[in-house]
Amino acid sequence: MSAAPTDANEGAINPTYATSQPEPAQSAPQTSDTMLASSSGPIRTAVRSVATSAAASTSTRPLSGIFGINKPSGPTSMSLLDELKPLFASSPLFADADGKRADDNRKRGKFGKGKGRGKWAGGVAGAPKIGQGGTLDPLADGVLVVGVGSGTKQLQKYLDCTKEYRTTGLLGSATTSYDSQDPILTRKPYDHVVPQTIADLLPRFTGTVLQIPPLYSAVRIDGKRLFEYARANLPLPRPIEPRKVTVHELRLVDWLESGTHGFKEPDREVPDEDKALVGRVLDMAGRKEGQTDTVKEDPTQPEEQPTEWKKLPTSKDAVNSTEGEAGPPAFVLEMTVSSGTYVRSIVHDLAIAAGSAAHVQTLTRTRQGEWSIDSSPAHAQSDAKQIVPGNCIEWKLFADAIADMQREKSDASYRSPRDDDGLRAWERLLLNTIVPV
């Protein structure tokens, strides 16, 4: 069985309700997290150690190491790496002292196991080896850890470390992939769901849990999706094995009322003939209608008692929301999870447990290991605008550099700006950010 990555397979922003589990120190290497009391109890803040690269310099050639990119939503992770290859091939940072460059003619490849496996990009003449330590799906944005040169050998540890996510779920409908990129499979009422409904359910999905991937899109057995087995009325060759993961913290940080946001459900629906197969797919997988994909490993383990949910006026989503047509409300979660956790399944399952349906509209990885994007600390007030800076490079910097490089090729009179060392802006920032290996 193989499963599509969800990290694709995200710093705490003024949580208003939180449940947490003690996180082993070894599960998040090279981080420094503090605990602060909030109106909902102690939660982790976004105060983290920032990776430094004091050893990286223009005299160290060719440059090798690890750095983070803030990936935008839309492109695939590998397409960004493919765009970086010719840019890096144009840079003196990746040539040795004699000007010789790598001759990397490898094809694309993968390393690691399971969801969110690491990958390296195909070779480009004169470019260094480059790979990433955990895929983000096209919908997802946020931290993408990149290894270059010898740094690619260090990427495995980023597949195994804890990660933080921020995600928005839209109530009322579930899709085949549990996100807005795929067609609607089921619709459920949502008028009865209020913020406290979701808050009361968080402890059920916190701690050590067993998860199966989305049955209708992520699960393939011997290359076939479950719908294909159901259409042919064939039994599954073997049972679907759940994955054991840990949800260290799960927080409801915002509730967006109907008409106060611009999120819309997909305009496509699964054909009726496929909807008729849903019951058969569930039976084949040993599942029942209304059963969640995420369950406690030990159902007898006592759960933390939820507390009253109170919204704090600091949500990024609420500030950026726009008036829209009346429709279902949306909820925003933040979570700290172990490697391999299906974030979409948690959104999907919370809605099922609430007697409704939901799918993911936004998904942001805000932290992976020691790499993070800008975030607001849990104790910040809305008018303070306190931001804990991240240490990832914005993709726009590289996109602008790629456009400059292409202009240089087409316009002989144009040369992109360089500093006294002959470095372009992206090269200087990379030197200041990369952790040399």
mmCIF file of N, CA and C in Angstrom, residues 10 163-167 247 249-251 333-337 341-343 346-347 366:
data_model
loop_
_atom_site.group_PDB
_atom_site.id
_atom_site.type_symbol
_atom_site.label_atom_id
_atom_site.label_comp_id
_atom_site.label_asym_id
_atom_site.label_seq_id
_atom_site.Cartn_x
_atom_site.Cartn_y
_atom_site.Cartn_z
ATOM 1 N N GLU A 10 3.391 23.888 12.074
ATOM 2 C CA GLU A 10 2.933 25.097 11.549
ATOM 3 C C GLU A 10 2.752 25.907 12.776
ATOM 4 N N LYS A 163 6.732 18.104 13.514
ATOM 5 C CA LYS A 163 6.345 19.195 12.620
ATOM 6 C C LYS A 163 5.148 19.916 13.213
ATOM 7 N N GLU A 164 5.002 21.180 12.843
ATOM 8 C CA GLU A 164 3.846 21.960 13.282
ATOM 9 C C GLU A 164 3.077 22.435 12.055
ATOM 10 N N TYR A 165 1.755 22.404 12.178
ATOM 11 C CA TYR A 165 0.890 22.797 11.069
ATOM 12 C C TYR A 165 -0.215 23.730 11.544
ATOM 13 N N ARG A 166 -0.660 24.540 10.620
ATOM 14 C CA ARG A 166 -1.854 25.366 10.808
ATOM 15 C C ARG A 166 -2.763 25.055 9.629
ATOM 16 N N THR A 167 -4.026 24.741 9.913
ATOM 17 C CA THR A 167 -4.923 24.315 8.839
ATOM 18 C C THR A 167 -6.327 24.845 9.072
ATOM 19 N N VAL A 247 0.047 12.856 18.145
ATOM 20 C CA VAL A 247 -0.400 14.242 18.071
ATOM 21 C C VAL A 247 -0.039 14.867 19.413
ATOM 22 N N GLU A 249 0.205 18.087 20.321
ATOM 23 C CA GLU A 249 -0.694 19.182 20.696
ATOM 24 C C GLU A 249 -1.713 19.388 19.577
ATOM 25 N N LEU A 250 -2.920 19.747 19.972
ATOM 26 C CA LEU A 250 -3.973 20.038 19.008
ATOM 27 C C LEU A 250 -4.800 21.185 19.573
ATOM 28 N N ARG A 251 -4.890 22.284 18.799
ATOM 29 C CA ARG A 251 -5.503 23.506 19.322
ATOM 30 C C ARG A 251 -6.525 24.052 18.324
ATOM 31 N N LEU A 333 -7.198 25.129 13.036
ATOM 32 C CA LEU A 333 -6.469 24.316 13.997
ATOM 33 C C LEU A 333 -4.981 24.574 13.881
ATOM 34 N N GLU A 334 -4.286 24.415 15.001
ATOM 35 C CA GLU A 334 -2.833 24.328 15.002
ATOM 36 C C GLU A 334 -2.463 23.056 15.721
ATOM 37 N N MET A 335 -1.419 22.389 15.261
ATOM 38 C CA MET A 335 -1.048 21.118 15.862
ATOM 39 C C MET A 335 0.450 20.876 15.751
ATOM 40 N N THR A 336 0.953 20.111 16.704
ATOM 41 C CA THR A 336 2.327 19.616 16.683
ATOM 42 C C THR A 336 2.237 18.106 16.607
ATOM 43 N N VAL A 337 2.824 17.519 15.572
ATOM 44 C CA VAL A 337 2.620 16.096 15.314
ATOM 45 C C VAL A 337 3.938 15.410 14.979
ATOM 46 N N THR A 341 2.011 11.900 10.193
ATOM 47 C CA THR A 341 0.634 12.194 10.585
ATOM 48 C C THR A 341 -0.152 12.769 9.412
ATOM 49 N N TYR A 342 -1.365 12.284 9.212
ATOM 50 C CA TYR A 342 -2.252 12.815 8.187
ATOM 51 C C TYR A 342 -3.053 13.975 8.780
ATOM 52 N N VAL A 343 -2.612 15.191 8.489
ATOM 53 C CA VAL A 343 -3.272 16.383 9.020
ATOM 54 C C VAL A 343 -4.697 16.483 8.490
ATOM 55 N N ILE A 346 -7.265 14.513 10.435
ATOM 56 C CA ILE A 346 -7.697 15.067 11.712
ATOM 57 C C ILE A 346 -8.834 16.062 11.509
ATOM 58 N N VAL A 347 -8.718 16.920 10.490
ATOM 59 C CA VAL A 347 -9.797 17.854 10.161
ATOM 60 C C VAL A 347 -11.061 17.081 9.789
ATOM 61 N N THR A 366 4.327 25.188 9.597
ATOM 62 C CA THR A 366 4.979 26.340 10.201
ATOM 63 C C THR A 366 6.322 26.006 10.852
#
